């Protein structure tokens, strides 16, 4: 029997030897080992006391890693969440810039501007609140209106109403001003009844997802608000221990709406503002060294014509030359299952790579690929093209686990996968966290950066929720796993080598504080539970 | 660009080179290539015309491989199903003997026997039909009762009523005799509203699953009925092109109820009857060569004491020596997440292996393992023990995809995985077929036998439905994949070498007929759809 147990231990080690958190040269400190034991014990305790079989929520069975939208409130009350929310997160590498800030804050920003207007395609009634969405837009002063309300029987569909009036005069029957806020913000998030009820499949939930983006875009796409918004992206990320962000920014529109309400602000002006906000946030922080700045991934929707794609690739190169420190890569976004596959754009992409050589600039592709349940479908095949085109990282790579050779290439070519667990679950690629392929990917030794994707829409603000979901759905992940994920988020970022050097030094300090926090706050706490 | 496309083609081939259906020495015939093209085209056409985004079922989105219990009727009407139902299936290697025959047939068998009685723990009313289940049992003649009905207000809970009377006198308010049939059979199957609504998690749906087994067991565990039942297992399997079955048979009870209603029929008598039915079925078939017989996997529930386990292992060896051609292996069954892990029984299992060497008999373990969503949980860890204990195949292996070294060992040691797609989906290990790990496993080159597990409970009679679900959820699987799965079901079976030789020769003939069937019936049909 002893012999058997020894063989067993060996086999387990062999099987886990490829794991990213096993390969690390890094050796845990005694404090880390104690903290690791602690958080594992707390996870186990809460697995029974909070997520155990006996803990029913109505008729619903609770379990660790269950559907996020129904368990969010419960998560916030756990010790594991408390610990993870104190963890330094490093970088956040997969994030859609227009979907980061809490929707009520965005609405409040919009309400400050007299230029901001709203319209609907029909008179709002109690019956159509969930089918008629608000369209926002900042208008030039000569187009400002004096229409009183969206809910007045005299409202002419598609006519603009000043946002402040629309809110103030929102009919009492629909909840008054608070009803307006509820209506707008409901259109900017995905609700549990949609994700797990009415829209319970990727195709259907994507339709609601597109709607949220249409609503928020009208507010954000207005330079004065955009500047505030970007600042909030950085500040709220810092609040959750995120030192660096690398958001996808949509450059599909050639002009943003300026302070004068005219749609005439060109791309390079967006970048100037972005740069300015980074600098200004640095000056306001008590400890500016924890803020490593931000770079953008130039993104367009994956349905452009070949000519338009060519234009954007050239434009991206031009911006890169003007703002070398701000452009981290190029990507296509949108529903992979229904829009154009990467192979469709192979020729312009190949020319893009050629031109970079000629110009001596480097803008890596950082492609979304394999965000799909398909097996051999066009979206699944995107993984081949992403890798052949030299993608620096893979966005989602949900179907990567199906591809043994591609996983090897990811390891050989140091391609990291940006895994967005909560996004995948809410967009119905998996039913809950225990069904997610992340553990399989990690056991294969593929490097992963954990990301939140669209936190404003999903409610997974920061990164603590995503870390929570993957941590409680595994008995294997420990403190070493978390550390490796955090370090990888810097290793595989678009920061240059100097910046990374600074980042690691800074992280080291933050991490020690974090470990001390766990030991100080929780070692007494669980000692009580011991024999 | 041409260079790019060539590199791309190479990479795709490299990535798929490990697939089981690529490694095969076998070269497809021209007819097979044509048939392959045909079925791929039909799958694509039906993917749009039947499962396309436009095809809504109420508010529900249809898609290929969607939840089986809501799509079963639609599946039956497809051409892909028609084709697959004509496919020879080879062997069915993962099947729980008590859950094979359609429940209405089992009930009809029960109704023939005056000895068969039924009772409930409460008087049945419209309100408790879904919470009070029928308990059946054949009684010795001196215990037969004359109670009239389960629904009579005078019914004394837990008292036996003859099944025929219970049915005849089932209250009109509850539907009369048909209401009785509905009540009983509803308790023997899992309904969509349970799997996808009230019991939508593995832990909860397992509770209903246990109930179905309790109900059917009372009917089946009666030797005269059992004999009929076993015959029906073989005949209904043959009807779907299954030539060989290797069911798990529960030997936990030491005695079955005999024709006299006494619980005194020992295990070796069960085997004698099993043997007799095999022989008798052979004599009734027009073409007996398509029936390759059946062997049993000795099974007990994974919650026995160590002493009881020891007894059963010894008993299994004794039966193997008496019926060497009938005992194919040994296994534990039941919910892995909540019952005892394999490691708990490691000592008796190791002794079992020792004793086999001493006795010169061979009864391989054929363990259920990894039927779980856990990551490093005891059920997930069962995979290590199953392999270390020399398991011949792995039952389910749902979490195997997480274990790179174990997948290699499966290939090195020729361990096949019994994958039960529909069972996994209904028991909520995956939300639908596109979420199933099968394609990932196949791309890693792990050999798979496709199985139906508990078709009476799930409604996936035979194997055509399971083949359908995995075939339509992939753009990669083709006729070669199907062939490989069918051949593997014989290769990895408990048949001896001679029997396998005969089986392959027989299969070859059946397969040619099948390919001819596809070409004859469908080549005209789809030609019409061509330009």
Tab-separated table of C-alpha atoms in Angstrom, chain A residues 25 74 104 111 126 128 147 157 201 254 296 355 385 408 424 434 440 443 452 457 485 515 519:
chain	number	residue	atom	x	y	z
A	25	UNK	CA	11.631	29.193	-10.839
A	74	UNK	CA	-23.149	36.252	-1.828
A	104	UNK	CA	-24.765	54.401	-12.983
A	111	UNK	CA	-26.539	63.981	-16.872
A	126	UNK	CA	-44.799	50.234	-19.261
A	128	UNK	CA	-42.132	48.539	-24.073
A	147	UNK	CA	-38.675	68.786	-25.874
A	157	UNK	CA	-40.483	59.137	-31.938
A	201	UNK	CA	-27.477	30.797	-25.533
A	254	UNK	CA	-13.112	58.409	-37.580
A	296	UNK	CA	-4.476	50.894	-26.157
A	355	UNK	CA	4.786	47.533	-43.949
A	385	UNK	CA	-4.866	32.335	-38.300
A	408	UNK	CA	2.216	23.659	-27.905
A	424	UNK	CA	-17.589	33.385	-20.955
A	434	UNK	CA	-16.674	24.345	-13.044
A	440	UNK	CA	-7.443	22.111	-18.507
A	443	UNK	CA	-2.587	21.987	-16.641
A	452	UNK	CA	-12.754	40.880	-17.007
A	457	UNK	CA	-22.031	45.034	-18.567
A	485	UNK	CA	-1.400	34.741	-12.977
A	515	UNK	CA	0.658	38.041	2.150
A	519	UNK	CA	-1.673	36.256	7.801
